[in-house]
Each structure stands twice: as C-alpha cells, then as structure tokens.
Amino acid sequence: MSHLLLAETAPIHAPSVAYSSLSPIFIVLGAALVGVLVEALVPRAERYAVQMVVTIGGLTAALVAVGLLHNTAETTVAGALAVDGAGLFIQGSVLVLSVMSVLLIAERSVDVGSAIVASAAVVVGSPTDRRLARTDRVQTEVFPLLLFAVAGMLIFPISNNLLLMFVALEVLSLPLYLMAGLSRRRRLLSQEAALKYFLLGAFASAFFLYGLALLYGYANSVDLPAILNASKASPKSDVLLYVGLALLLVGLLFKAGIAPFHSWTPDVYQGSPTPVTAFMSSCTKIAAFGAIMRVLYVGFNATAWNWRPIVWAVAIASMAVGGIFGLTQTDLKRVLAYSSIAHAGFILVGLVALDKDGIASVLFYVLTYGFSTMAAFGVLMLVRDADGEATHLAQWSGLARKSPFVAAVMTVLLLSMAGIPLTSGFIAKFYVFKAAFHVAAPLVVIALIFSAVAAFYYLRIVVLMFFAEPPENGPTIAIPGWSTAVALTFGMVVTVVLGIFPQPILDLAAKAATLVG
Amino acid sequence: MHNPALVILVLIPLVGALAVFSLKQEQAKLAKLISLAVSLIVVVYTGALGIAYDVGSQADRFQFRGEWTWIKVFNVQIAVGVDGIALVLVAMSVVLVPAVILASWNAFDSRSGAEEVVLPGAKQRSVKNYFALLLLLEFFMIGVFVATDVFLFYVFFEAMLVPMYFIIGSFGGPRRQYAAMKFFLYSLVGGLLMLASVIGLYVTTGSHSFSITYLIAHPMPDNATQKWLFLGFFIAFAIKAPLVPFHTWLPDAGAEAPAGGAALLVGVLDKVGTFGFLRYCLPLFPAASRYFAPTILILAVIGILYAAFLAIGQRDMKRLVAYTSVAHFGFIGLGIFAFTTQGGTGAVLYMVNHGLSTGALFIVVGLLIARGKSRNVDDYGGAAKVTPILAGLFLLTGLSALALPGMSTFVSEFLVLVGTFTRHKGLAVLATTGIVLAAIYVLYLYQRTFQGPVRESVAKFRDLNAREVFAVAPLIALIIFLGVYPKPVLDVINPAVKATLHDVHQTDPVPQLGTAGGVK
C-alpha cells in the first residue's frame, strides 16, 4: 500500500532520451507515417512510385543512421533501450534485408499487378475477387505496413526492458499478420495463413506477457539488468525466475520459428505472398534472434547453468524437426520453411557459447542466412505456371534445361544453406560451431549430423533441377523486373563473396559483439 | 614465404574452367581444345616444378611454400606447399586429366553417339560443361594436395564434391541420380565428421592455428580427445579412400559415372583419402594412430580379400574395376598403417601407380563400352580379333592392375608387402593372397571379353583411332617406365615418408631401403 501512495506523491521524471541513438527507429516510423499519408492523399496512379521512394528512401536513411552510430554503446530512455554493437548490427541487417524485401514486393512484371492482392477483404471466390485477380490494380498499403513492422524489428532487439520488448513484439507482429493475408493467388491459403499466424501469435504473446509478469514478481523490475542482479543476489526461491524465463522464451522462440513452437512456420510461409515470406524468414528471424540473445545474455547471464540445457534441447529439436520433416515435403516453400527451422537450430548452437565469439557468430549467421533465404524465395517467384508460382517439387524437374542460369543461382543458394565450402553458409556454420565447441562439443557433433540430413533435401532439389527430365507442360521462367533482378543478384553475390572473402563482415561482427546491460 | 608458384598452378585450371563455362553451347569443339591445352599447360608447369623441387633438401619439409592471410578471425591462411608425397600425387593427377579429356573427346557428342549407354535426353547434354567441370575438378584436386592449412584443405576437400556430383549426375549412366546422391551424401557425412574434428583440433590445441607445420611441431597430448579427433578425420578419409566397410558408394558411383569421370574419381579423388591418412591422421594424432593401427590393418586386409572376391563375381565391367580399386586401397591402407619406411613409401608409390593404372583401366573399359553400348561382360567375346590395339592396351593395363613384375604396380605392391611383413607377418601373408585373386579377376575379365569366338555384335567394332591411343599410351608408358626405374619417384617420396613416420614416433624394425644387412 505504501508503494502506491509513494507513487502517487512522487513527481514523475521524464527520462532522458538519446534521440540521435534512436534515429533509425524514428526515421522508419516517420517514413511509415508518410506512407500512410501518401495512401490518403496521392492519386492512385502515382502511389506506387511515391511509396517506393518513401519506403526505400526511409530504409536507406535509417541504414545510414545505423552506420553513423557504429561506435555507440549506451542505454537510454531510463535504461529501457540499449544501443550497442550487437543491437546495431541486427538493426543494420534488418534494414538491408528489408530493402531487398521491398524490391521483391515491388516486382510487377512477373504477375499481373504484383504478388500482392488489390483488395484483401473481398470474399474468396466471389465475382469481385475473380475480377480483382485479373486486374493490374495494385494496393500499396503493404509498404507502410512493412515499414511499421521494420520499426518494431528495430526496437525488438535493443530492448533492455521486457515491457518495451513486448510492445515491439506487437508492433512488428501486427503488420505481419496482415501482410500474410495479402497474396494475390491462392487467396484461401493466404487467409488461412494470416488467421493461423494471428491466433498462434497472439497466444505466444500472451505467454510472453505471463512470463514477464512472473519475472516482475521475482525481480520487482522488468529491466533485464535488474533481473540479472536479482538472480545474482537473491536468496529467495528461483521458481518464479525460471518459470518466468520459460514462458518468456515460448513467446520468443515462437517468433524465431524454433521447434517445438514452429508449427505455424510451414503453413504461414506457404500461404503468404512469396516476397512477404522472404521478409518474414529473414528479417523477423534476425530480429527475434537479436531479442533472444539479449534476453539470455543480458538478463540471464548468471543463471546460464540452468537454461543452457533447455537451449540444447530446443536446438536439437529444431534441427531434428527441420531436418527430418523437411525430407517429406513436396512443396518448395514448405521445404524452405523447414530449412529455416533447421537453421534456427544451428543458430541456437552458437548462442550456447555465451561469450563474445558466440555473439559474433550468431550475428554473422543470421545475416548470411538472411541473404541466402531471401534470394531463394526470390527465385521461387520466377518459376511460374498458369496458376501463379509453381512451387511443387515435381514442377521443378529439369529446370536447368529451361533456364540454366536460374537453376545455377538456386543451386548456389541451396549449397550455401547446406553449408558447402566457398559459400557464406559454410563460413557461418563453421563460426557458430567453432564458438560453441568448447562448451558444447556433443551438441556441435549432433548439429553436424543434422546438417548432413538437411543437405539431403537441398541436394534433392539440385538433382531434380539438373538431372531429371522436364515434365510436359512444365512451368515457365518469368523474366524478372529490375527490382527483383537487383535483389536476387545482390543476395547471390553476397552469398558467394562472403564464402570466399568473409573477412570484412567477420571483423564487423566481431567488433559489434557487445551487449550493454 | 610468398612463393606464388603453387598458387599459379592451382589457378591455371580454374581460369581454364571459367573460360570454358563462358563459351556458348555450340562451341563444343573450342571447349575441348581449350580444355586440352589448359590441361597440357598444367602438365608442363608441374613438370617444371618437379625439376625445381630440391630432393635432397633438409631445410624444410614443404617446398614452394606460400602463405597469405585469408580469414583473420579464424586465423586461417591460404597456405600452400608440397612435400614429396604431395608432389608425386599432384603430378599423377595432372597427367591423368589430359588423358581423360582425350578419351572422352566425343563421348557426349550426339552426332557420333559414342556415349556408352544411350539415354533419353542425352542429346541435350552440354558438352562444354563436361570439360569445364573436368577443369574445375582439376583445380580442386591440385588444391587439396598442396594445401598446408587444415581449413583450406577442408574447403577443397568438400568443394571438390560439387563438380564430381555434377559430372556423375549430368553425364552418368541410367542410375546416375541415385549414384550422384549417394556419392555426395557419403562424402558429406564424412566431411562433416572431419569438420567437427577440425574445429576440435583448433579449440583444443589452444594455439588456435590451422597451419599444418605448426600442428605437426606441436602434437596433441595423448588422451581420449586425441582419439576422438583422430576418428573424425579417419572416418572422413576412410569413406573417401574407401576402406571397407565404408566403401559401398564407390561401386555405384564408379559404375554410373562416365568413364572419364570414373577415372578421375577413383584415380585421384579417392587418393585424397589415403593422402589424408599420411598428411593429417598420422602426424597430427600420433598416439591415436598407433592405438587404432591394428584395427585399421585388419580392415585393410579384409578389404583386400573381400573386394577381390566381389570383383571376381561382377558382370558389370565398371563395377568390377571399382571393386578392384577397393581391394587396392586395402593395400595402400596396409602400407600406411604398417609404420615402416618400405610400407609407407610403397603406399605412396602405390597411390601414384594406382591412379595411373586404374585411370587407364577405366579409360580402356570406357572405350570398349563405347563400342558395345553395354557394361555387361556377357555382351562381349572375341574382341581381340576385331580390335587388336584395344585388346593389347586392355591387357597391358589389366596386367598393371594385377601388379605384374616389370610394371610399376609390382614395385609398390612388393614394397607394401615387405614393409608389412617386417612388422605383421600374418597380415602380410594374408594380403599376398590378394595378388592371386587380382590375377583371377583381371585375366577372367580379359578372357570373357576379348578371347573366345567373335560374337556377332562385336564383329563390327572399330579399333582405336590415334586420339584414343594417345589417351592411354602415355599412361602405360609411365607405368612401365616406373616399373623398370622407380628410383626418381622413390627418392622424392622417401624423405617425406620418413618424416611422417618420425612424427608417429615409429622406427623401422629392419634397415632402411637401399642399405644392406643389419639387425633389429
């Protein structure tokens, strides 16, 4: 009771805000608001071009701001936000990859209009819906939606305050739920994906909130450093701490698509418009890993002995689910979804290390994986038949005969995901395994075995593309517009260059491997 | 140490491969000419290096060393250098490549239809890609032998799978998809186990170095960790070699790969496994090598006998040759893990000879199959009367495979057996029976295909043309030359093998090669 009385009487001090350190977030949010105004004020014919300029301009400006902040290491807003190396690296990665996503979303030449439906609220199968599918009308709300999601992703990994982290989680999730339902083709699947993602996501958020409440009960604070101090000093029972952490992790693991909280991933990846899937599989994952890393490293560093086995278990579960269930898939988007689950497991292996090397390796991994997966989804957009994208495996057989170039690009990306040397995927895998080896050698060996399992389904796609005969009436390869071509080329070049000359980015990741508490 | 000699050697085939890849589909002829020219340039260049190599040098284990920082965070270097073992293996590999290119000159031209088993879609195969892949493979093959940084070696070791995978998968026989996949996955699993050991080595040595010279100079303490790390490397190399019981991928891959690809697969790629034993397993994990040696020797002898019996029973000629190789790898393994100078030197010479002789055998078998369009022995008979030149070359390569005295293979097999006998008498005796079995499978194969009444299908066979003779003849000439006068090669190999045995703390129970008399 006395607390409450005190709170009523004590004056409230507004915390100081380091506006410059948070400028990337403000820039992206500002661009998003401008985007909303554009929707309201600019004539329909010009909206597309204007939105492109606003979105890409905003993201690029934010990226520049992140670059200018590179030496920052401070907490601000009363310790709720920590602008530090790791946070900025994650922010930079999210921004670069979101620019690529925007380029993929902006693709207008492979499908009538774009991959995004003109009006998502129309009843599926109604005459209006069928008419909409044929028009080249595009709706451009997706750009501000994406910007809001990106803003959430920028706050999420730098939150040292769990309540703020929860807000960021919601800010990034809500636009994503909507974007999942925007597919122009296969509307029903897309709406199912959106609803499923929303329901399960809301559920996961509730877990997060519950965990947060328990942690507040334990530490009397929702700041991560305060929780750390409480766990170091406290003679009281740890039950609240660990139950709280467990529930918190449910929410976080869900967002990162880690088994056993992965079941939404294949359905949502399959149903969402492919460029949006590319965005989710790279940017959301990166942001979520940034947050997981911060929670575990800043808030629970002292209690690592207790949570490490759990991370081991979910890492193994994730690699097993991703590797084994991936083998049975026949749809390429689902294959890539399971691949992303398996990769989440590999990234967790790096997290187990709990040192600077661990942070740097995770940073490098999420970035390189983001590029590969983004480009792979980009390639998926190009292989089409009359019904839209031809994502069934059988439709990909003999693809190399039709377009050796597209098949070669896909092969490089798949080899990178399989971790074959001379691609970025190998360097990334090597780095996380090296970082984790001294604390978790058996886990590394298990991870290597599952890399071999996962390699099987990547190779199966290569076998199909190169060694099998093309089917009658197979899909055609669309000629991409400039924006997709740029995004694809960039993803592919980065994948190869970081496989051969990874030094600059490795240096950057090593330099960025600091988390301030 | 920034000697660029070896880096240039590695890069020549890469540049060639990129040039051939960039050609147009219709420029097949040009692709072949460029590939041949590049492969010959590599041969000449390697010859020059061989002349420049200082045989008597005591100063440094590796020569032509070049070291440049690659990935500083991991302390990884682009470090290259050759000792005697690596030098002769590089030489063997580069000699095999032009032979393979010549032998598969028309193999994928739809016009001549010379592809061994005609497949639907065979017309669409890209001829220039085949030759570009061969050169790309040569790039990785040379790289894997000259790398003196464990990380760099691993990169070449794994990346090498990719061109071979495409050679088997795109240009192979009817079950090529299966064979390519099996080949890749077996090797990948081995490679990943090795990666675990590579990381383990890096972390546990504490020095965080991948340099071989450093690791050899600072061997690990004898403990359980060393045994685990050894096993990671060993299994990877045993799959690659392949040693029984890790051999099951080779008959499939060898049978389904196009003849030229099979020659390189068995002739060179598999040597990487046995090379790995000598370069990595023995010097880096001396105690574990001694600990596991008895088991490995027994596996090697089982391999010699078991694979020889399987070879006798094969009707598919390429599978037969693949099984003979498994038996031969048993001999190489025996020589290496017997820990004697003769055994080790014999094993290295065996690798060279086996590369040349099996490479040649795959090529002549391929030439025969190209005529009969069948891999089945039963479809042939009496070919010697129709194609005397092919029969002669076939017999000569076959005799080299069964290690007839006068052929270089005899020298190496003899050295391996003598070297083994001085330490493990029983095993040497058992292994010697393998020679008898070798005579059976080679002569039985020759008898069924070339002797006897001329079959109707065989009567129309065309004998070898000059190009085909030129593909095989140099290999056979080399085999006979080394059979009569192996000294220059032995002189190069011997110091390197001695150094390796020194690393495992083993001395010969009997006197060294070339010295007379003496007691234990």
PDB file of N, CA and C in Angstrom, chain A residues 77 79-81 152 155-156 158-171 205-206 208-216 221-225 227 248 252 295:
ATOM      1  N   VAL A  77      16.579   6.124 -22.499  1.00  0.00           N
ATOM      2  CA  VAL A  77      15.191   6.038 -22.036  1.00  0.00           C
ATOM      3  C   VAL A  77      15.160   5.257 -20.720  1.00  0.00           C
ATOM      4  N   GLY A  79      17.275   3.384 -19.353  1.00  0.00           N
ATOM      5  CA  GLY A  79      17.795   2.013 -19.413  1.00  0.00           C
ATOM      6  C   GLY A  79      16.907   1.043 -20.160  1.00  0.00           C
ATOM      7  N   ALA A  80      15.844   1.526 -20.757  1.00  0.00           N
ATOM      8  CA  ALA A  80      14.914   0.609 -21.419  1.00  0.00           C
ATOM      9  C   ALA A  80      15.438   0.177 -22.779  1.00  0.00           C
ATOM     10  N   LEU A  81      16.221   1.029 -23.421  1.00  0.00           N
ATOM     11  CA  LEU A  81      16.764   0.679 -24.727  1.00  0.00           C
ATOM     12  C   LEU A  81      18.284   0.716 -24.659  1.00  0.00           C
ATOM     13  N   GLY A 152       9.198  -2.049 -35.598  1.00  0.00           N
ATOM     14  CA  GLY A 152       9.124  -2.980 -34.464  1.00  0.00           C
ATOM     15  C   GLY A 152      10.381  -3.827 -34.372  1.00  0.00           C
ATOM     16  N   ILE A 155      13.214  -2.006 -32.757  1.00  0.00           N
ATOM     17  CA  ILE A 155      13.143  -1.812 -31.301  1.00  0.00           C
ATOM     18  C   ILE A 155      13.336  -3.148 -30.572  1.00  0.00           C
ATOM     19  N   PHE A 156      12.776  -4.184 -31.136  1.00  0.00           N
ATOM     20  CA  PHE A 156      12.763  -5.511 -30.501  1.00  0.00           C
ATOM     21  C   PHE A 156      14.148  -5.939 -30.004  1.00  0.00           C
ATOM     22  N   ILE A 158      16.810  -4.272 -29.347  1.00  0.00           N
ATOM     23  CA  ILE A 158      17.600  -3.394 -28.482  1.00  0.00           C
ATOM     24  C   ILE A 158      16.866  -3.101 -27.177  1.00  0.00           C
ATOM     25  N   SER A 159      15.763  -3.817 -26.930  1.00  0.00           N
ATOM     26  CA  SER A 159      15.017  -3.547 -25.699  1.00  0.00           C
ATOM     27  C   SER A 159      15.688  -4.224 -24.520  1.00  0.00           C
ATOM     28  N   ASN A 160      16.054  -3.416 -23.525  1.00  0.00           N
ATOM     29  CA  ASN A 160      16.556  -3.991 -22.284  1.00  0.00           C
ATOM     30  C   ASN A 160      15.436  -4.073 -21.255  1.00  0.00           C
ATOM     31  N   ASN A 161      14.275  -3.653 -21.686  1.00  0.00           N
ATOM     32  CA  ASN A 161      13.135  -3.635 -20.799  1.00  0.00           C
ATOM     33  C   ASN A 161      12.091  -4.566 -21.399  1.00  0.00           C
ATOM     34  N   LEU A 162      11.651  -5.525 -20.619  1.00  0.00           N
ATOM     35  CA  LEU A 162      10.791  -6.555 -21.197  1.00  0.00           C
ATOM     36  C   LEU A 162       9.443  -6.007 -21.654  1.00  0.00           C
ATOM     37  N   LEU A 163       8.956  -5.003 -20.951  1.00  0.00           N
ATOM     38  CA  LEU A 163       7.666  -4.450 -21.355  1.00  0.00           C
ATOM     39  C   LEU A 163       7.786  -3.775 -22.718  1.00  0.00           C
ATOM     40  N   LEU A 164       8.880  -3.061 -22.885  1.00  0.00           N
ATOM     41  CA  LEU A 164       9.110  -2.413 -24.176  1.00  0.00           C
ATOM     42  C   LEU A 164       9.315  -3.471 -25.256  1.00  0.00           C
ATOM     43  N   MET A 165       9.996  -4.547 -24.875  1.00  0.00           N
ATOM     44  CA  MET A 165      10.211  -5.630 -25.821  1.00  0.00           C
ATOM     45  C   MET A 165       8.868  -6.215 -26.266  1.00  0.00           C
ATOM     46  N   PHE A 166       7.949  -6.289 -25.311  1.00  0.00           N
ATOM     47  CA  PHE A 166       6.623  -6.804 -25.659  1.00  0.00           C
ATOM     48  C   PHE A 166       5.918  -5.861 -26.635  1.00  0.00           C
ATOM     49  N   VAL A 167       6.032  -4.569 -26.376  1.00  0.00           N
ATOM     50  CA  VAL A 167       5.402  -3.600 -27.281  1.00  0.00           C
ATOM     51  C   VAL A 167       6.004  -3.749 -28.684  1.00  0.00           C
ATOM     52  N   ALA A 168       7.334  -3.861 -28.727  1.00  0.00           N
ATOM     53  CA  ALA A 168       7.994  -4.003 -30.024  1.00  0.00           C
ATOM     54  C   ALA A 168       7.531  -5.271 -30.720  1.00  0.00           C
ATOM     55  N   LEU A 169       7.374  -6.326 -29.924  1.00  0.00           N
ATOM     56  CA  LEU A 169       6.917  -7.599 -30.484  1.00  0.00           C
ATOM     57  C   LEU A 169       5.567  -7.423 -31.165  1.00  0.00           C
ATOM     58  N   GLU A 170       4.683  -6.685 -30.502  1.00  0.00           N
ATOM     59  CA  GLU A 170       3.365  -6.475 -31.088  1.00  0.00           C
ATOM     60  C   GLU A 170       3.453  -5.564 -32.306  1.00  0.00           C
ATOM     61  N   VAL A 171       4.296  -4.539 -32.212  1.00  0.00           N
ATOM     62  CA  VAL A 171       4.423  -3.615 -33.340  1.00  0.00           C
ATOM     63  C   VAL A 171       4.923  -4.343 -34.581  1.00  0.00           C
ATOM     64  N   SER A 205       2.209 -14.337 -27.670  1.00  0.00           N
ATOM     65  CA  SER A 205       2.380 -13.053 -26.989  1.00  0.00           C
ATOM     66  C   SER A 205       1.860 -13.135 -25.564  1.00  0.00           C
ATOM     67  N   ALA A 206       0.747 -13.841 -25.393  1.00  0.00           N
ATOM     68  CA  ALA A 206       0.190 -13.977 -24.052  1.00  0.00           C
ATOM     69  C   ALA A 206       1.180 -14.706 -23.148  1.00  0.00           C
ATOM     70  N   PHE A 208       4.370 -14.684 -23.458  1.00  0.00           N
ATOM     71  CA  PHE A 208       5.445 -13.727 -23.189  1.00  0.00           C
ATOM     72  C   PHE A 208       5.044 -12.809 -22.038  1.00  0.00           C
ATOM     73  N   LEU A 209       3.805 -12.318 -22.105  1.00  0.00           N
ATOM     74  CA  LEU A 209       3.313 -11.378 -21.105  1.00  0.00           C
ATOM     75  C   LEU A 209       3.235 -12.038 -19.734  1.00  0.00           C
ATOM     76  N   TYR A 210       2.802 -13.268 -19.723  1.00  0.00           N
ATOM     77  CA  TYR A 210       2.699 -14.022 -18.482  1.00  0.00           C
ATOM     78  C   TYR A 210       4.095 -14.178 -17.856  1.00  0.00           C
ATOM     79  N   GLY A 211       5.044 -14.560 -18.703  1.00  0.00           N
ATOM     80  CA  GLY A 211       6.417 -14.722 -18.221  1.00  0.00           C
ATOM     81  C   GLY A 211       6.950 -13.414 -17.659  1.00  0.00           C
ATOM     82  N   LEU A 212       6.632 -12.343 -18.362  1.00  0.00           N
ATOM     83  CA  LEU A 212       7.057 -11.015 -17.938  1.00  0.00           C
ATOM     84  C   LEU A 212       6.506 -10.698 -16.544  1.00  0.00           C
ATOM     85  N   ALA A 213       5.233 -11.040 -16.348  1.00  0.00           N
ATOM     86  CA  ALA A 213       4.603 -10.749 -15.056  1.00  0.00           C
ATOM     87  C   ALA A 213       5.298 -11.531 -13.938  1.00  0.00           C
ATOM     88  N   LEU A 214       5.596 -12.799 -14.204  1.00  0.00           N
ATOM     89  CA  LEU A 214       6.256 -13.609 -13.186  1.00  0.00           C
ATOM     90  C   LEU A 214       7.643 -13.060 -12.874  1.00  0.00           C
ATOM     91  N   LEU A 215       8.344 -12.626 -13.922  1.00  0.00           N
ATOM     92  CA  LEU A 215       9.681 -12.086 -13.696  1.00  0.00           C
ATOM     93  C   LEU A 215       9.603 -10.804 -12.880  1.00  0.00           C
ATOM     94  N   TYR A 216       8.557 -10.026 -13.125  1.00  0.00           N
ATOM     95  CA  TYR A 216       8.387  -8.812 -12.321  1.00  0.00           C
ATOM     96  C   TYR A 216       8.169  -9.201 -10.863  1.00  0.00           C
ATOM     97  N   SER A 221      11.161  -5.767 -11.113  1.00  0.00           N
ATOM     98  CA  SER A 221      11.509  -4.880 -12.225  1.00  0.00           C
ATOM     99  C   SER A 221      11.395  -5.677 -13.522  1.00  0.00           C
ATOM    100  N   VAL A 222      11.171  -4.989 -14.621  1.00  0.00           N
ATOM    101  CA  VAL A 222      11.162  -5.689 -15.906  1.00  0.00           C
ATOM    102  C   VAL A 222      12.388  -5.310 -16.734  1.00  0.00           C
ATOM    103  N   ASP A 223      13.338  -4.647 -16.094  1.00  0.00           N
ATOM    104  CA  ASP A 223      14.587  -4.357 -16.789  1.00  0.00           C
ATOM    105  C   ASP A 223      15.497  -5.576 -16.732  1.00  0.00           C
ATOM    106  N   LEU A 224      16.114  -5.905 -17.855  1.00  0.00           N
ATOM    107  CA  LEU A 224      16.967  -7.098 -17.880  1.00  0.00           C
ATOM    108  C   LEU A 224      18.134  -7.006 -16.887  1.00  0.00           C
ATOM    109  N   PRO A 225      18.837  -5.840 -16.786  1.00  0.00           N
ATOM    110  CA  PRO A 225      19.941  -5.807 -15.814  1.00  0.00           C
ATOM    111  C   PRO A 225      19.448  -6.006 -14.385  1.00  0.00           C
ATOM    112  N   ILE A 227      16.922  -7.806 -13.478  1.00  0.00           N
ATOM    113  CA  ILE A 227      16.645  -9.240 -13.304  1.00  0.00           C
ATOM    114  C   ILE A 227      17.953  -9.980 -13.063  1.00  0.00           C
ATOM    115  N   LEU A 248       8.598 -16.670 -21.091  1.00  0.00           N
ATOM    116  CA  LEU A 248       9.132 -15.615 -21.956  1.00  0.00           C
ATOM    117  C   LEU A 248       9.718 -16.233 -23.235  1.00  0.00           C
ATOM    118  N   LEU A 252       9.334 -15.879 -27.466  1.00  0.00           N
ATOM    119  CA  LEU A 252      10.444 -15.522 -28.338  1.00  0.00           C
ATOM    120  C   LEU A 252      10.750 -16.630 -29.347  1.00  0.00           C
ATOM    121  N   VAL A 295      18.001 -11.186 -24.231  1.00  0.00           N
ATOM    122  CA  VAL A 295      17.380 -11.684 -23.008  1.00  0.00           C
ATOM    123  C   VAL A 295      18.332 -12.652 -22.291  1.00  0.00           C
TER     124      VAL A 295
END
